[in-house]
Amino acid sequence: APNVVGRIPTLSPPFINPDDAARFAHELIGDHRDSAYAGVILKNAQGRYFASRPEKVLGDKFNVTQFISTNATGQLIQPPGYTCHAFYQSREHVLALEQRLFQGMRNEEVHYLANFFLPEDIQGILILASFSDVHYLSGFNGSLLKIRAGGTEDESDLYNVLMHAQEDTELLKEMLQYIKQVAETMLVSVVQSADVWAGHIGRLTPAFFSAARQPGVVEGVIVQRPAF
């Protein structure tokens, strides 16, 4: 929409690493799962990163214009003095919503999807890639994922599949197939692990899911360094 005025909340202290800025916001969200929360991670001219304080998502789903303004033609505008490095969001604790997306999901698979980017998330990320190509997902029990769009032809194909899946639900019948396709096409990383990722950190590839492991209990939280 044209001439939208976004409002950026109070910013965090500066971080050298953007993942640490995302972790700062992730920890502020914590167990607040009554609603979805979101924010931005900005980079200043000195190369330092700042996370905006998490705010509840307005409306049914996250729209970046909650924080970022647009010009007369509807294009997003970088905030004065900063560039938008990433967006982050969390998910409301409504597992039944994830279960409705795919048929025949096993209980352990629901936990994967509850902590992964949903099809509508991926569509939005690909659309925003030219403005900001990194997104973080604050999941449950400490899980923090990062995804980066690389502008590849495979990503265009993935976007088309997701678009058609809105009309033909058979295209997304298998939940694990969907997650594997996203992990193969885009750069997905576990920044902070949790039981659902079985302690894994770093790049999340289709091989992780091919191992058919079930989410197990991990003592404590494992993070990908640097962390603060």
PDB file of C-alpha atoms in Angstrom:
ATOM      1  CA  ALA A   1       0.000   0.000   0.000  1.00  0.00           C
ATOM      2  CA  PRO A   2       1.303   3.516  -0.758  1.00  0.00           C
ATOM      3  CA  ASN A   3       2.310   6.085   1.862  1.00  0.00           C
ATOM      4  CA  VAL A   4       2.085   3.765   4.848  1.00  0.00           C
ATOM      5  CA  VAL A   5       3.864   5.105   7.926  1.00  0.00           C
ATOM      6  CA  GLY A   6       5.572   2.316   9.849  1.00  0.00           C
ATOM      7  CA  ARG A   7       6.729   2.734  13.428  1.00  0.00           C
ATOM      8  CA  ILE A   8       9.931   1.181  14.722  1.00  0.00           C
ATOM      9  CA  PRO A   9       9.854   0.415  18.472  1.00  0.00           C
ATOM     10  CA  THR A  10      12.724   1.039  20.888  1.00  0.00           C
ATOM     11  CA  LEU A  11      15.977  -0.524  19.723  1.00  0.00           C
ATOM     12  CA  SER A  12      18.279  -2.902  21.582  1.00  0.00           C
ATOM     13  CA  PRO A  13      21.902  -2.175  22.474  1.00  0.00           C
ATOM     14  CA  PRO A  14      24.266  -2.628  19.485  1.00  0.00           C
ATOM     15  CA  PHE A  15      25.538  -6.072  18.489  1.00  0.00           C
ATOM     16  CA  ILE A  16      28.434  -7.035  16.242  1.00  0.00           C
ATOM     17  CA  ASN A  17      26.647 -10.145  14.998  1.00  0.00           C
ATOM     18  CA  PRO A  18      23.055 -10.012  13.666  1.00  0.00           C
ATOM     19  CA  ASP A  19      22.275 -13.452  15.093  1.00  0.00           C
ATOM     20  CA  ASP A  20      22.947 -12.057  18.564  1.00  0.00           C
ATOM     21  CA  ALA A  21      20.544  -9.199  17.916  1.00  0.00           C
ATOM     22  CA  ALA A  22      17.936 -11.774  16.881  1.00  0.00           C
ATOM     23  CA  ARG A  23      18.660 -13.789  20.015  1.00  0.00           C
ATOM     24  CA  PHE A  24      18.160 -10.668  22.128  1.00  0.00           C
ATOM     25  CA  ALA A  25      14.636 -10.266  20.699  1.00  0.00           C
ATOM     26  CA  HIS A  26      14.034 -14.018  20.932  1.00  0.00           C
ATOM     27  CA  GLU A  27      14.792 -13.990  24.652  1.00  0.00           C
ATOM     28  CA  LEU A  28      12.497 -11.005  25.204  1.00  0.00           C
ATOM     29  CA  ILE A  29       9.675 -12.949  23.557  1.00  0.00           C
ATOM     30  CA  GLY A  30      10.484 -15.945  25.763  1.00  0.00           C
ATOM     31  CA  ASP A  31       7.339 -17.808  26.727  1.00  0.00           C
ATOM     32  CA  HIS A  32       4.973 -15.046  25.637  1.00  0.00           C
ATOM     33  CA  ARG A  33       2.972 -17.159  23.203  1.00  0.00           C
ATOM     34  CA  ASP A  34      -0.438 -15.600  23.749  1.00  0.00           C
ATOM     35  CA  SER A  35       0.060 -13.829  20.447  1.00  0.00           C
ATOM     36  CA  ALA A  36       2.491 -13.656  17.550  1.00  0.00           C
ATOM     37  CA  TYR A  37       5.271 -11.087  18.023  1.00  0.00           C
ATOM     38  CA  ALA A  38       7.509  -9.484  15.430  1.00  0.00           C
ATOM     39  CA  GLY A  39      10.159  -6.863  14.815  1.00  0.00           C
ATOM     40  CA  VAL A  40      13.113  -5.793  12.700  1.00  0.00           C
ATOM     41  CA  ILE A  41      16.884  -6.018  12.906  1.00  0.00           C
ATOM     42  CA  LEU A  42      18.560  -2.873  11.630  1.00  0.00           C
ATOM     43  CA  LYS A  43      22.159  -2.193  10.623  1.00  0.00           C
ATOM     44  CA  ASN A  44      23.729   1.244  11.078  1.00  0.00           C
ATOM     45  CA  ALA A  45      26.509   2.916   9.081  1.00  0.00           C
ATOM     46  CA  GLN A  46      29.125   1.574  11.515  1.00  0.00           C
ATOM     47  CA  GLY A  47      28.061  -2.014  10.855  1.00  0.00           C
ATOM     48  CA  ARG A  48      26.356  -2.592  14.208  1.00  0.00           C
ATOM     49  CA  TYR A  49      23.065  -4.429  14.486  1.00  0.00           C
ATOM     50  CA  PHE A  50      20.019  -3.450  16.544  1.00  0.00           C
ATOM     51  CA  ALA A  51      16.859  -5.439  17.239  1.00  0.00           C
ATOM     52  CA  SER A  52      13.610  -3.609  17.755  1.00  0.00           C
ATOM     53  CA  ARG A  53      11.695  -4.575  20.881  1.00  0.00           C
ATOM     54  CA  PRO A  54       9.105  -7.278  20.073  1.00  0.00           C
ATOM     55  CA  GLU A  55       5.585  -6.047  19.481  1.00  0.00           C
ATOM     56  CA  LYS A  56       2.372  -7.993  19.017  1.00  0.00           C
ATOM     57  CA  VAL A  57       1.493  -8.581  15.393  1.00  0.00           C
ATOM     58  CA  LEU A  58      -1.369  -6.369  14.311  1.00  0.00           C
ATOM     59  CA  GLY A  59      -4.128  -8.195  12.468  1.00  0.00           C
ATOM     60  CA  ASP A  60      -4.268 -11.827  11.448  1.00  0.00           C
ATOM     61  CA  LYS A  61      -0.690 -12.097  10.189  1.00  0.00           C
ATOM     62  CA  PHE A  62       2.597 -10.209  10.253  1.00  0.00           C
ATOM     63  CA  ASN A  63       2.949  -7.365   7.763  1.00  0.00           C
ATOM     64  CA  VAL A  64       6.298  -5.578   7.567  1.00  0.00           C
ATOM     65  CA  THR A  65       4.566  -2.222   7.133  1.00  0.00           C
ATOM     66  CA  GLN A  66       3.801  -2.442  10.845  1.00  0.00           C
ATOM     67  CA  PHE A  67       7.411  -1.243  11.172  1.00  0.00           C
ATOM     68  CA  ILE A  68       8.595  -0.132   7.719  1.00  0.00           C
ATOM     69  CA  SER A  69       7.126   2.814   5.796  1.00  0.00           C
ATOM     70  CA  THR A  70       6.296   2.891   2.090  1.00  0.00           C
ATOM     71  CA  ASN A  71       6.560   5.620  -0.528  1.00  0.00           C
ATOM     72  CA  ALA A  72       3.907   6.922  -2.922  1.00  0.00           C
ATOM     73  CA  THR A  73       4.299   3.875  -5.180  1.00  0.00           C
ATOM     74  CA  GLY A  74       4.055   1.406  -2.297  1.00  0.00           C
ATOM     75  CA  GLN A  75       7.744   0.507  -2.185  1.00  0.00           C
ATOM     76  CA  LEU A  76       9.345  -0.094   1.201  1.00  0.00           C
ATOM     77  CA  ILE A  77      11.651   2.653   2.483  1.00  0.00           C
ATOM     78  CA  GLN A  78      14.799   1.991   4.504  1.00  0.00           C
ATOM     79  CA  PRO A  79      14.583   3.695   7.921  1.00  0.00           C
ATOM     80  CA  PRO A  80      16.678   6.899   8.148  1.00  0.00           C
ATOM     81  CA  GLY A  81      20.218   6.076   9.256  1.00  0.00           C
ATOM     82  CA  TYR A  82      19.764   2.317   8.946  1.00  0.00           C
ATOM     83  CA  THR A  83      19.289  -0.523   6.513  1.00  0.00           C
ATOM     84  CA  CYS A  84      16.877  -3.315   7.328  1.00  0.00           C
ATOM     85  CA  HIS A  85      18.978  -6.453   7.714  1.00  0.00           C
ATOM     86  CA  ALA A  86      16.223  -8.826   8.789  1.00  0.00           C
ATOM     87  CA  PHE A  87      12.743  -9.320  10.138  1.00  0.00           C
ATOM     88  CA  TYR A  88      11.836 -11.665  12.957  1.00  0.00           C
ATOM     89  CA  GLN A  89       8.580 -13.132  14.147  1.00  0.00           C
ATOM     90  CA  SER A  90       7.229 -15.648  16.620  1.00  0.00           C
ATOM     91  CA  ARG A  91       4.273 -17.961  16.486  1.00  0.00           C
ATOM     92  CA  GLU A  92       1.223 -18.086  18.678  1.00  0.00           C
ATOM     93  CA  HIS A  93       0.792 -21.389  20.491  1.00  0.00           C
ATOM     94  CA  VAL A  94      -1.948 -22.864  18.298  1.00  0.00           C
ATOM     95  CA  LEU A  95      -0.767 -26.292  17.157  1.00  0.00           C
ATOM     96  CA  ALA A  96      -4.181 -27.125  15.702  1.00  0.00           C
ATOM     97  CA  LEU A  97      -3.564 -24.480  13.035  1.00  0.00           C
ATOM     98  CA  GLU A  98      -0.420 -26.246  11.816  1.00  0.00           C
ATOM     99  CA  GLN A  99      -2.182 -29.600  11.818  1.00  0.00           C
ATOM    100  CA  ARG A 100      -4.852 -28.333   9.426  1.00  0.00           C
ATOM    101  CA  LEU A 101      -2.252 -27.475   6.773  1.00  0.00           C
ATOM    102  CA  PHE A 102      -1.207 -31.034   6.017  1.00  0.00           C
ATOM    103  CA  GLN A 103      -3.074 -34.329   5.963  1.00  0.00           C
ATOM    104  CA  GLY A 104      -2.070 -37.322   8.022  1.00  0.00           C
ATOM    105  CA  MET A 105       0.603 -35.633  10.111  1.00  0.00           C
ATOM    106  CA  ARG A 106       2.188 -37.640  12.895  1.00  0.00           C
ATOM    107  CA  ASN A 107       2.463 -35.993  16.308  1.00  0.00           C
ATOM    108  CA  GLU A 108       6.249 -35.578  16.064  1.00  0.00           C
ATOM    109  CA  GLU A 109       5.860 -33.903  12.680  1.00  0.00           C
ATOM    110  CA  VAL A 110       3.554 -31.280  14.189  1.00  0.00           C
ATOM    111  CA  HIS A 111       6.458 -30.170  16.394  1.00  0.00           C
ATOM    112  CA  TYR A 112       8.686 -29.692  13.344  1.00  0.00           C
ATOM    113  CA  LEU A 113       6.104 -27.559  11.598  1.00  0.00           C
ATOM    114  CA  ALA A 114       5.280 -25.567  14.738  1.00  0.00           C
ATOM    115  CA  ASN A 115       8.926 -24.462  14.815  1.00  0.00           C
ATOM    116  CA  PHE A 116       9.391 -24.016  11.062  1.00  0.00           C
ATOM    117  CA  PHE A 117       8.403 -21.391   8.520  1.00  0.00           C
ATOM    118  CA  LEU A 118       4.872 -21.953   7.224  1.00  0.00           C
ATOM    119  CA  PRO A 119       4.138 -21.835   3.470  1.00  0.00           C
ATOM    120  CA  GLU A 120       2.707 -18.304   3.742  1.00  0.00           C
ATOM    121  CA  ASP A 121       5.878 -17.249   5.623  1.00  0.00           C
ATOM    122  CA  ILE A 122       8.067 -18.514   2.769  1.00  0.00           C
ATOM    123  CA  GLN A 123       5.982 -16.676   0.191  1.00  0.00           C
ATOM    124  CA  GLY A 124       6.354 -13.431   2.118  1.00  0.00           C
ATOM    125  CA  ILE A 125      10.110 -13.948   2.584  1.00  0.00           C
ATOM    126  CA  LEU A 126      10.644 -14.500  -1.144  1.00  0.00           C
ATOM    127  CA  ILE A 127       8.600 -11.417  -2.017  1.00  0.00           C
ATOM    128  CA  LEU A 128      10.662  -9.294   0.412  1.00  0.00           C
ATOM    129  CA  ALA A 129      14.040 -10.709  -0.642  1.00  0.00           C
ATOM    130  CA  SER A 130      15.138  -7.621  -2.587  1.00  0.00           C
ATOM    131  CA  PHE A 131      14.510  -5.419   0.462  1.00  0.00           C
ATOM    132  CA  SER A 132      15.701  -7.756   3.212  1.00  0.00           C
ATOM    133  CA  ASP A 133      16.674 -11.358   2.544  1.00  0.00           C
ATOM    134  CA  VAL A 134      17.012 -12.660   6.127  1.00  0.00           C
ATOM    135  CA  HIS A 135      14.209 -13.729   8.468  1.00  0.00           C
ATOM    136  CA  TYR A 136      14.230 -15.310  11.911  1.00  0.00           C
ATOM    137  CA  LEU A 137      11.563 -17.463  13.531  1.00  0.00           C
ATOM    138  CA  SER A 138      11.304 -17.515  17.316  1.00  0.00           C
ATOM    139  CA  GLY A 139       9.943 -20.980  18.018  1.00  0.00           C
ATOM    140  CA  PHE A 140       8.958 -22.915  21.103  1.00  0.00           C
ATOM    141  CA  ASN A 141      11.191 -24.143  23.939  1.00  0.00           C
ATOM    142  CA  GLY A 142      14.080 -21.930  22.847  1.00  0.00           C
ATOM    143  CA  SER A 143      14.171 -22.772  19.126  1.00  0.00           C
ATOM    144  CA  LEU A 144      15.462 -19.944  16.896  1.00  0.00           C
ATOM    145  CA  LEU A 145      15.702 -20.458  13.124  1.00  0.00           C
ATOM    146  CA  LYS A 146      17.186 -18.243  10.424  1.00  0.00           C
ATOM    147  CA  ILE A 147      16.376 -18.361   6.727  1.00  0.00           C
ATOM    148  CA  ARG A 148      18.050 -16.482   3.885  1.00  0.00           C
ATOM    149  CA  ALA A 149      16.763 -16.048   0.352  1.00  0.00           C
ATOM    150  CA  GLY A 150      19.425 -16.230  -2.325  1.00  0.00           C
ATOM    151  CA  GLY A 151      17.462 -15.120  -5.396  1.00  0.00           C
ATOM    152  CA  THR A 152      17.930 -18.432  -7.221  1.00  0.00           C
ATOM    153  CA  GLU A 153      15.787 -19.922  -9.946  1.00  0.00           C
ATOM    154  CA  ASP A 154      14.897 -22.777  -7.595  1.00  0.00           C
ATOM    155  CA  GLU A 155      13.371 -20.222  -5.225  1.00  0.00           C
ATOM    156  CA  SER A 156      11.165 -18.953  -8.042  1.00  0.00           C
ATOM    157  CA  ASP A 157      10.006 -22.509  -8.635  1.00  0.00           C
ATOM    158  CA  LEU A 158       9.318 -22.944  -4.911  1.00  0.00           C
ATOM    159  CA  TYR A 159       7.284 -19.738  -4.859  1.00  0.00           C
ATOM    160  CA  ASN A 160       5.191 -20.946  -7.803  1.00  0.00           C
ATOM    161  CA  VAL A 161       4.536 -24.273  -6.079  1.00  0.00           C
ATOM    162  CA  LEU A 162       3.342 -22.474  -2.945  1.00  0.00           C
ATOM    163  CA  MET A 163       1.141 -20.163  -4.985  1.00  0.00           C
ATOM    164  CA  HIS A 164      -0.527 -23.091  -6.761  1.00  0.00           C
ATOM    165  CA  ALA A 165      -0.861 -24.960  -3.468  1.00  0.00           C
ATOM    166  CA  GLN A 166      -3.308 -22.317  -2.276  1.00  0.00           C
ATOM    167  CA  GLU A 167      -5.761 -23.677  -4.855  1.00  0.00           C
ATOM    168  CA  ASP A 168      -4.611 -27.303  -4.980  1.00  0.00           C
ATOM    169  CA  THR A 169      -3.986 -28.616  -1.468  1.00  0.00           C
ATOM    170  CA  GLU A 170      -2.724 -31.919  -2.879  1.00  0.00           C
ATOM    171  CA  LEU A 171       0.557 -30.172  -3.742  1.00  0.00           C
ATOM    172  CA  LEU A 172       1.432 -29.852  -0.061  1.00  0.00           C
ATOM    173  CA  LYS A 173       0.086 -33.148   1.182  1.00  0.00           C
ATOM    174  CA  GLU A 174       3.376 -34.260   2.759  1.00  0.00           C
ATOM    175  CA  MET A 175       4.666 -31.972   5.507  1.00  0.00           C
ATOM    176  CA  LEU A 176       8.206 -33.400   5.545  1.00  0.00           C
ATOM    177  CA  GLN A 177       8.419 -33.101   1.772  1.00  0.00           C
ATOM    178  CA  TYR A 178       7.566 -29.398   2.081  1.00  0.00           C
ATOM    179  CA  ILE A 179      10.189 -28.783   4.794  1.00  0.00           C
ATOM    180  CA  LYS A 180      12.849 -30.697   2.846  1.00  0.00           C
ATOM    181  CA  GLN A 181      12.137 -28.654  -0.272  1.00  0.00           C
ATOM    182  CA  VAL A 182      12.505 -25.389   1.648  1.00  0.00           C
ATOM    183  CA  ALA A 183      15.697 -26.595   3.357  1.00  0.00           C
ATOM    184  CA  GLU A 184      17.154 -27.664   0.022  1.00  0.00           C
ATOM    185  CA  THR A 185      16.179 -24.494  -1.842  1.00  0.00           C
ATOM    186  CA  MET A 186      16.946 -21.820   0.760  1.00  0.00           C
ATOM    187  CA  LEU A 187      19.586 -21.374   3.450  1.00  0.00           C
ATOM    188  CA  VAL A 188      17.955 -22.498   6.696  1.00  0.00           C
ATOM    189  CA  SER A 189      20.012 -22.476   9.905  1.00  0.00           C
ATOM    190  CA  VAL A 190      19.381 -23.375  13.518  1.00  0.00           C
ATOM    191  CA  VAL A 191      20.768 -20.424  15.504  1.00  0.00           C
ATOM    192  CA  GLN A 192      19.562 -21.735  18.845  1.00  0.00           C
ATOM    193  CA  SER A 193      18.590 -25.355  19.201  1.00  0.00           C
ATOM    194  CA  ALA A 194      15.894 -27.034  21.234  1.00  0.00           C
ATOM    195  CA  ASP A 195      14.444 -30.485  21.731  1.00  0.00           C
ATOM    196  CA  VAL A 196      12.739 -30.431  18.349  1.00  0.00           C
ATOM    197  CA  TRP A 197      16.116 -30.087  16.569  1.00  0.00           C
ATOM    198  CA  ALA A 198      17.790 -32.716  18.759  1.00  0.00           C
ATOM    199  CA  GLY A 199      20.624 -30.336  19.682  1.00  0.00           C
ATOM    200  CA  HIS A 200      21.535 -29.608  16.060  1.00  0.00           C
ATOM    201  CA  ILE A 201      22.927 -26.148  15.234  1.00  0.00           C
ATOM    202  CA  GLY A 202      24.042 -24.608  11.943  1.00  0.00           C
ATOM    203  CA  ARG A 203      22.734 -25.386   8.464  1.00  0.00           C
ATOM    204  CA  LEU A 204      19.533 -27.409   8.392  1.00  0.00           C
ATOM    205  CA  THR A 205      19.544 -29.688   5.346  1.00  0.00           C
ATOM    206  CA  PRO A 206      17.057 -32.242   4.001  1.00  0.00           C
ATOM    207  CA  ALA A 207      19.345 -34.965   5.382  1.00  0.00           C
ATOM    208  CA  PHE A 208      18.338 -34.011   8.917  1.00  0.00           C
ATOM    209  CA  PHE A 209      14.741 -34.959   8.189  1.00  0.00           C
ATOM    210  CA  SER A 210      15.682 -37.972   6.056  1.00  0.00           C
ATOM    211  CA  ALA A 211      17.156 -39.511   9.194  1.00  0.00           C
ATOM    212  CA  ALA A 212      13.527 -39.748  10.395  1.00  0.00           C
ATOM    213  CA  ARG A 213      14.570 -38.813  13.894  1.00  0.00           C
ATOM    214  CA  GLN A 214      11.940 -37.866  16.387  1.00  0.00           C
ATOM    215  CA  PRO A 215      12.245 -34.737  18.505  1.00  0.00           C
ATOM    216  CA  GLY A 216      14.018 -35.697  21.710  1.00  0.00           C
ATOM    217  CA  VAL A 217      14.695 -33.968  24.980  1.00  0.00           C
ATOM    218  CA  VAL A 218      17.862 -31.874  25.109  1.00  0.00           C
ATOM    219  CA  GLU A 219      19.100 -30.660  28.456  1.00  0.00           C
ATOM    220  CA  GLY A 220      19.532 -26.904  28.354  1.00  0.00           C
ATOM    221  CA  VAL A 221      19.701 -24.753  25.239  1.00  0.00           C
ATOM    222  CA  ILE A 222      22.416 -25.068  22.598  1.00  0.00           C
ATOM    223  CA  VAL A 223      23.352 -21.923  20.704  1.00  0.00           C
ATOM    224  CA  GLN A 224      25.394 -21.215  17.617  1.00  0.00           C
ATOM    225  CA  ARG A 225      28.309 -18.948  18.487  1.00  0.00           C
ATOM    226  CA  PRO A 226      28.887 -16.069  18.750  1.00  0.00           C
ATOM    227  CA  ALA A 227      26.244 -15.403  21.370  1.00  0.00           C
ATOM    228  CA  PHE A 228      26.486 -11.957  22.970  1.00  0.00           C
TER     229      PHE A 228
END
